[in-house]
Amino acid sequence: MDCQKSMNKKSCFLFAVLFSFSLISAQSYDQRPVVAAAKQFISSLTEVQKKITLRSMADTNRTRWSNLPLEQAIRDGIRLDDLNDEQRMNIQALLRTVLSDQGYLKALSIMQYDQDTHDKLTSMNSPIAHRYGQEKFWTWIFGNPSPQEKWGFKFEGHHLSINMNFSPQGVSCTPHFTGINPGLISNGITAGKYIMYRENEIGKNLFHSLDGMQQRKAHIDSLPFTIDARAQTGNEPFLRDGKGLPFNEMNKAQKAMVWDILSAWVDNFNIAIANNKRKQMKKLLTKSRFVWMGTNSINDLHYYGIITPEWSVEFTNRDQGMQHFHTLWRLMPDDFGRKL
């Protein structure tokens, strides 16, 4: 039926806009901005730098990750202090094409905190001060950046691992690790600065909201002193052991908090990527369970996770105190672009 005959001009225009939006939404992820940024970065590299940075999709660096600092993790990509200012600007531009404002500022904060760690340890004449610093982050490009091909990039250093993979079928953004120490600064001119506030506080609020029976189900263990994110490979038995409080045994407010927790990680990426991954996770949300390690007090060191066999989100306060956070998000079938 002709639009002009069935609707007034204003309604016709609105229909056309919504119809066009639905067509755009149905299309696969628009890679053009990230491909252009990757090519701009590559074009700025010297031939020697390209040999270090550019790898095949079969390169083992693409499918392994680490949050550890220099010497505790061996990385052979191009490091920030091996680049000039133009090249570093190109890397930052590349990150902004996939990260949201939230995710980008969080990554910058993690890098700055690593510099703070370096400066603090240097002032103490620590023999490990050289492991840290905002220049000690590495980049790799895998494959040939093109909307018609499979390719990817990695940006990684202490407390940060960003793993991006692309194909004509879509985009993968996991495993995704973020960490900080300290999360909450309690002294000095920046006292009160709180990085990863949502990740920590919403998880604590969820445990605190549980009744006695719910807490007993969620509270699966005491807190091991050196606990870290447990889904290091994505094949660990705990992902399928069924322990914890099932999502379907939560009330409406608690279920909303679970969704807020997941969003703290998913929203690190731009809206197109985030919406896609949110849909993937929502399909399996009823299979998820909330697990807690520590004491019954949210003011003690603790670990929590939202766990399914297919995806997991984990948060832990590490061995150095209440403000040393390690977090990890995995979409196991999607990790490193396995299904792309």
Coordinates of C-alpha atoms in Angstrom, one line a residue:
M1 CA 0.0 0.0 0.0
D2 CA 1.3 3.5 -0.9
C3 CA 2.6 5.3 2.2
Q4 CA 1.3 8.7 1.2
K5 CA -2.3 7.3 0.8
S6 CA -2.4 5.4 4.1
M7 CA -0.6 7.9 6.4
N8 CA 0.0 11.6 6.8
K9 CA 3.4 13.0 5.9
K10 CA 4.7 13.0 9.4
S11 CA 3.8 9.4 10.1
C12 CA 5.2 8.4 6.7
F13 CA 8.5 10.0 7.5
L14 CA 8.6 8.2 10.9
F15 CA 7.8 4.9 9.3
A16 CA 10.7 5.4 6.8
V17 CA 13.2 6.2 9.5
L18 CA 12.2 3.2 11.6
F19 CA 12.2 0.9 8.6
S20 CA 15.7 2.2 7.6
F21 CA 16.9 1.7 11.2
S22 CA 15.7 -1.9 11.2
L23 CA 17.6 -2.6 8.0
I24 CA 20.8 -1.2 9.5
S25 CA 20.3 -3.1 12.8
A26 CA 19.9 -6.4 10.9
Q27 CA 23.2 -6.0 9.1
S28 CA 26.5 -7.4 10.5
Y29 CA 28.8 -5.2 12.6
D30 CA 30.1 -2.2 10.6
Q31 CA 33.8 -2.6 10.6
R32 CA 34.7 0.4 8.5
P33 CA 35.8 2.7 11.4
V34 CA 38.0 0.0 13.0
V35 CA 39.5 -1.2 9.7
A36 CA 40.4 2.4 8.7
A37 CA 42.0 3.0 12.1
A38 CA 44.0 -0.2 11.9
K39 CA 45.2 0.6 8.4
Q40 CA 46.2 4.1 9.5
F41 CA 48.3 2.6 12.4
I42 CA 49.9 0.1 10.0
S43 CA 50.7 2.7 7.5
S44 CA 52.6 4.7 10.1
L45 CA 54.9 1.8 11.0
T46 CA 58.4 1.3 9.6
E47 CA 59.2 -2.0 7.9
V48 CA 61.1 -3.2 11.0
Q49 CA 58.1 -2.3 13.2
K50 CA 55.7 -4.1 10.9
K51 CA 57.7 -7.3 11.3
I52 CA 57.2 -7.0 15.0
T53 CA 53.5 -5.9 15.0
L54 CA 51.9 -7.7 12.0
R55 CA 51.1 -11.4 12.5
S56 CA 49.1 -14.1 10.9
M57 CA 45.8 -15.3 12.3
A58 CA 47.6 -18.5 13.2
D59 CA 50.1 -16.7 15.5
T60 CA 49.9 -18.1 19.0
N61 CA 49.8 -14.6 20.6
R62 CA 46.3 -14.1 19.2
T63 CA 44.8 -16.9 21.4
R64 CA 46.6 -16.4 24.6
W65 CA 46.4 -13.6 27.1
S66 CA 47.8 -12.4 30.4
N67 CA 47.3 -9.6 32.9
L68 CA 50.8 -10.0 34.5
P69 CA 53.5 -7.3 34.3
L70 CA 56.8 -7.4 32.5
E71 CA 59.0 -10.5 33.2
Q72 CA 56.1 -12.4 34.7
A73 CA 54.5 -12.5 31.2
I74 CA 56.6 -12.6 27.9
R75 CA 55.1 -10.4 25.2
D76 CA 56.7 -9.9 21.7
G77 CA 54.4 -7.3 20.1
I78 CA 55.3 -3.7 19.6
R79 CA 55.5 -1.7 22.9
L80 CA 54.4 1.9 23.3
D81 CA 57.8 3.2 24.0
D82 CA 59.0 1.6 20.7
L83 CA 56.7 4.0 18.8
N84 CA 56.7 7.7 18.1
D85 CA 53.9 10.1 19.0
E86 CA 52.0 9.8 15.7
Q87 CA 52.0 6.0 16.0
R88 CA 50.9 6.1 19.6
M89 CA 48.1 8.5 18.6
N90 CA 47.0 5.9 16.0
I91 CA 46.8 3.2 18.6
Q92 CA 44.6 5.3 20.8
A93 CA 42.4 6.1 17.8
L94 CA 42.1 2.3 17.1
L95 CA 41.1 1.6 20.7
R96 CA 38.4 4.3 20.6
T97 CA 36.7 2.7 17.6
V98 CA 35.8 -0.4 19.7
L99 CA 35.6 0.9 23.2
S100 CA 32.9 3.1 24.7
D101 CA 33.8 6.3 26.6
Q102 CA 33.5 4.3 29.8
G103 CA 35.8 1.5 28.5
Y104 CA 38.3 3.9 27.0
L105 CA 38.7 6.0 30.1
K106 CA 38.9 2.9 32.2
A107 CA 41.8 1.6 30.0
L108 CA 43.6 4.9 30.3
S109 CA 43.2 4.9 34.1
I110 CA 44.6 1.3 34.3
M111 CA 47.7 2.5 32.3
Q112 CA 48.1 5.6 34.5
Y113 CA 47.9 3.5 37.7
D114 CA 50.7 1.3 36.3
Q115 CA 52.8 4.4 36.0
D116 CA 51.9 5.3 39.6
T117 CA 53.0 1.9 40.7
H118 CA 56.3 2.4 38.9
D119 CA 56.9 5.8 40.5
K120 CA 56.0 4.5 44.0
L121 CA 58.3 1.4 43.7
T122 CA 61.1 3.6 42.2
S123 CA 60.9 5.9 45.2
M124 CA 61.3 2.8 47.4
N125 CA 64.3 1.6 45.4
S126 CA 62.3 -1.6 44.6
P127 CA 64.1 -4.1 42.3
I128 CA 60.9 -4.7 40.5
A129 CA 59.9 -1.1 39.7
H130 CA 61.0 -1.6 36.1
R131 CA 58.2 -4.1 35.5
Y132 CA 55.6 -1.3 35.6
G133 CA 54.9 1.9 33.7
Q134 CA 52.4 3.3 31.2
E135 CA 54.7 2.5 28.3
K136 CA 54.7 -1.2 29.0
F137 CA 51.7 -2.1 26.9
W138 CA 51.9 -4.0 23.7
T139 CA 50.0 -4.1 20.4
W140 CA 49.6 -6.8 17.7
I141 CA 47.6 -6.8 14.5
F142 CA 46.6 -10.3 13.2
G143 CA 45.7 -10.9 9.6
N144 CA 44.7 -8.2 7.1
P145 CA 42.3 -5.6 8.4
S146 CA 39.4 -5.8 5.9
P147 CA 35.6 -6.1 6.2
Q148 CA 35.8 -9.1 3.9
E149 CA 38.5 -11.1 5.9
K150 CA 39.1 -12.5 9.4
W151 CA 41.5 -10.4 11.3
G152 CA 42.1 -9.0 14.8
F153 CA 44.2 -7.0 17.2
K154 CA 45.3 -7.2 20.8
F155 CA 46.3 -4.5 23.2
E156 CA 47.7 -5.8 26.5
G157 CA 49.8 -5.1 29.5
H158 CA 49.6 -5.3 33.3
H159 CA 45.9 -5.3 34.5
L160 CA 44.6 -4.9 30.9
S161 CA 43.9 -7.4 28.1
I162 CA 41.8 -6.3 25.1
N163 CA 41.3 -9.1 22.5
M164 CA 39.4 -8.1 19.3
N165 CA 38.6 -10.4 16.4
F166 CA 36.6 -9.6 13.3
S167 CA 35.1 -11.3 10.3
P168 CA 32.3 -10.6 7.8
Q169 CA 30.0 -12.4 10.3
G170 CA 30.7 -10.2 13.2
V171 CA 33.0 -9.2 16.1
S172 CA 34.4 -10.9 19.2
C173 CA 35.7 -8.9 22.2
T174 CA 36.6 -11.6 24.8
P175 CA 38.5 -12.6 26.9
H176 CA 38.4 -9.1 28.4
F177 CA 40.5 -8.5 31.6
T178 CA 40.6 -5.3 33.6
G179 CA 42.3 -4.7 36.9
I180 CA 43.3 -1.9 39.2
N181 CA 45.4 -1.3 42.4
P182 CA 44.1 0.6 44.3
G183 CA 40.5 0.7 43.1
L184 CA 39.7 3.4 45.8
I185 CA 42.3 5.9 46.7
S186 CA 42.1 6.9 50.4
N187 CA 44.7 9.6 50.8
G188 CA 46.4 12.5 49.0
I189 CA 45.0 15.0 46.6
T190 CA 43.0 12.3 44.7
A191 CA 41.5 10.7 47.8
G192 CA 38.1 9.4 46.9
K193 CA 38.9 8.5 43.3
Y194 CA 37.3 5.1 42.7
I195 CA 37.9 3.1 39.5
M196 CA 35.7 0.0 38.9
Y197 CA 33.1 1.3 41.3
R198 CA 30.2 -0.5 39.7
E199 CA 32.0 -3.8 39.4
N200 CA 32.8 -3.8 43.1
E201 CA 29.8 -2.1 44.7
I202 CA 27.0 -3.8 42.8
G203 CA 28.4 -7.2 43.5
K204 CA 28.6 -6.5 47.2
N205 CA 25.1 -5.1 47.1
L206 CA 23.8 -8.2 45.5
F207 CA 25.3 -10.5 48.1
H208 CA 24.1 -8.2 50.9
S209 CA 20.5 -8.3 49.5
L210 CA 20.3 -12.1 49.7
D211 CA 18.4 -13.7 52.5
G212 CA 19.9 -16.4 54.7
M213 CA 19.1 -19.4 52.5
Q214 CA 20.2 -17.5 49.3
Q215 CA 23.5 -16.6 50.9
R216 CA 24.2 -20.2 51.9
K217 CA 23.7 -21.3 48.3
A218 CA 25.8 -18.4 46.9
H219 CA 28.6 -18.7 49.5
I220 CA 30.5 -21.6 48.0
D221 CA 33.9 -21.3 49.9
S222 CA 36.2 -19.2 52.0
L223 CA 38.5 -16.9 50.1
P224 CA 41.9 -18.4 49.1
F225 CA 44.6 -15.8 49.8
T226 CA 45.9 -15.7 46.2
I227 CA 42.6 -16.0 44.4
D228 CA 42.4 -14.7 40.9
A229 CA 39.8 -14.8 38.1
R230 CA 39.4 -18.6 37.7
A231 CA 38.3 -18.9 34.0
Q232 CA 41.9 -18.6 32.8
T233 CA 41.3 -21.0 29.9
G234 CA 37.5 -21.1 29.8
N235 CA 37.5 -24.9 30.2
E236 CA 37.7 -25.1 34.0
P237 CA 35.3 -27.6 35.7
F238 CA 33.8 -24.9 38.0
L239 CA 32.0 -23.4 35.0
R240 CA 29.8 -26.5 34.9
D241 CA 29.7 -27.7 38.5
G242 CA 26.3 -26.0 39.2
K243 CA 27.4 -24.5 42.5
G244 CA 26.0 -21.1 43.6
L245 CA 22.6 -19.4 43.7
P246 CA 20.6 -19.9 40.5
F247 CA 19.3 -16.8 38.7
N248 CA 15.8 -18.2 38.8
E249 CA 15.9 -18.2 42.6
M250 CA 16.4 -14.5 42.9
N251 CA 13.7 -11.8 43.3
K252 CA 13.1 -9.1 40.7
A253 CA 15.5 -6.6 42.3
Q254 CA 18.3 -9.1 42.6
K255 CA 17.9 -10.1 39.0
A256 CA 18.2 -6.4 38.0
M257 CA 21.4 -6.2 40.0
V258 CA 22.8 -9.2 38.1
W259 CA 22.1 -7.4 34.8
D260 CA 23.7 -4.2 36.2
I261 CA 26.8 -6.3 37.1
L262 CA 27.0 -7.7 33.6
S263 CA 26.6 -4.3 32.0
A264 CA 29.6 -3.0 33.9
W265 CA 31.8 -5.1 31.6
V266 CA 29.7 -5.3 28.4
D267 CA 29.4 -1.5 28.4
N268 CA 33.2 -1.1 28.1
F269 CA 32.6 -1.5 24.4
N270 CA 30.8 0.7 21.9
I271 CA 27.0 0.4 21.7
A272 CA 27.0 -1.8 18.6
I273 CA 29.3 -4.4 20.1
A274 CA 27.8 -4.1 23.5
N275 CA 24.2 -4.7 22.3
N276 CA 25.3 -7.8 20.3
K277 CA 27.0 -9.4 23.3
R278 CA 24.2 -8.4 25.6
K279 CA 21.8 -10.4 23.4
Q280 CA 24.1 -13.4 23.4
M281 CA 24.4 -13.4 27.2
K282 CA 20.7 -12.7 27.8
K283 CA 19.7 -15.9 26.0
L284 CA 21.5 -17.9 28.7
L285 CA 20.8 -15.7 31.7
T286 CA 18.4 -18.1 33.3
K287 CA 21.2 -20.7 33.3
S288 CA 23.5 -18.4 35.3
R289 CA 24.3 -18.6 39.0
F290 CA 25.8 -16.2 41.5
V291 CA 28.8 -17.4 43.5
W292 CA 30.6 -15.8 46.4
M293 CA 33.8 -16.6 48.2
G294 CA 34.9 -14.9 51.5
T295 CA 33.1 -14.3 54.7
N296 CA 29.5 -13.2 55.1
S297 CA 30.7 -9.6 55.4
I298 CA 30.9 -7.5 52.2
N299 CA 33.6 -5.5 53.9
D300 CA 36.1 -8.4 53.9
L301 CA 38.2 -9.6 51.0
H302 CA 35.9 -11.4 48.6
Y303 CA 35.4 -13.0 45.1
Y304 CA 32.1 -13.1 43.2
G305 CA 31.1 -14.4 39.8
I306 CA 28.1 -14.7 37.5
I307 CA 28.7 -18.1 36.0
T308 CA 27.4 -20.2 33.1
P309 CA 29.1 -22.9 31.1
E310 CA 29.0 -20.5 28.1
W311 CA 30.0 -17.2 29.7
S312 CA 31.3 -15.8 33.0
V313 CA 32.0 -12.5 34.7
E314 CA 34.3 -12.6 37.7
F315 CA 35.5 -10.0 40.2
T316 CA 38.0 -10.5 43.0
N317 CA 39.8 -8.4 45.7
R318 CA 43.4 -9.7 45.5
D319 CA 45.9 -10.7 48.2
Q320 CA 47.2 -7.1 48.6
G321 CA 44.1 -5.7 50.1
M322 CA 40.5 -4.5 49.7
Q323 CA 41.4 -2.2 46.7
H324 CA 43.3 -4.6 44.5
F325 CA 40.8 -5.7 41.9
H326 CA 41.1 -8.3 39.2
T327 CA 38.2 -8.9 36.8
L328 CA 37.5 -11.1 33.8
W329 CA 34.7 -11.4 31.3
R330 CA 34.6 -14.4 28.9
L331 CA 32.1 -15.5 26.3
M332 CA 33.7 -19.0 25.8
P333 CA 32.3 -20.0 22.4
D334 CA 33.0 -16.5 21.2
D335 CA 36.5 -16.1 22.7
F336 CA 39.2 -15.1 20.2
G337 CA 36.6 -15.1 17.4
R338 CA 36.1 -18.9 17.5
K339 CA 32.7 -18.7 15.9
L340 CA 33.5 -16.0 13.4

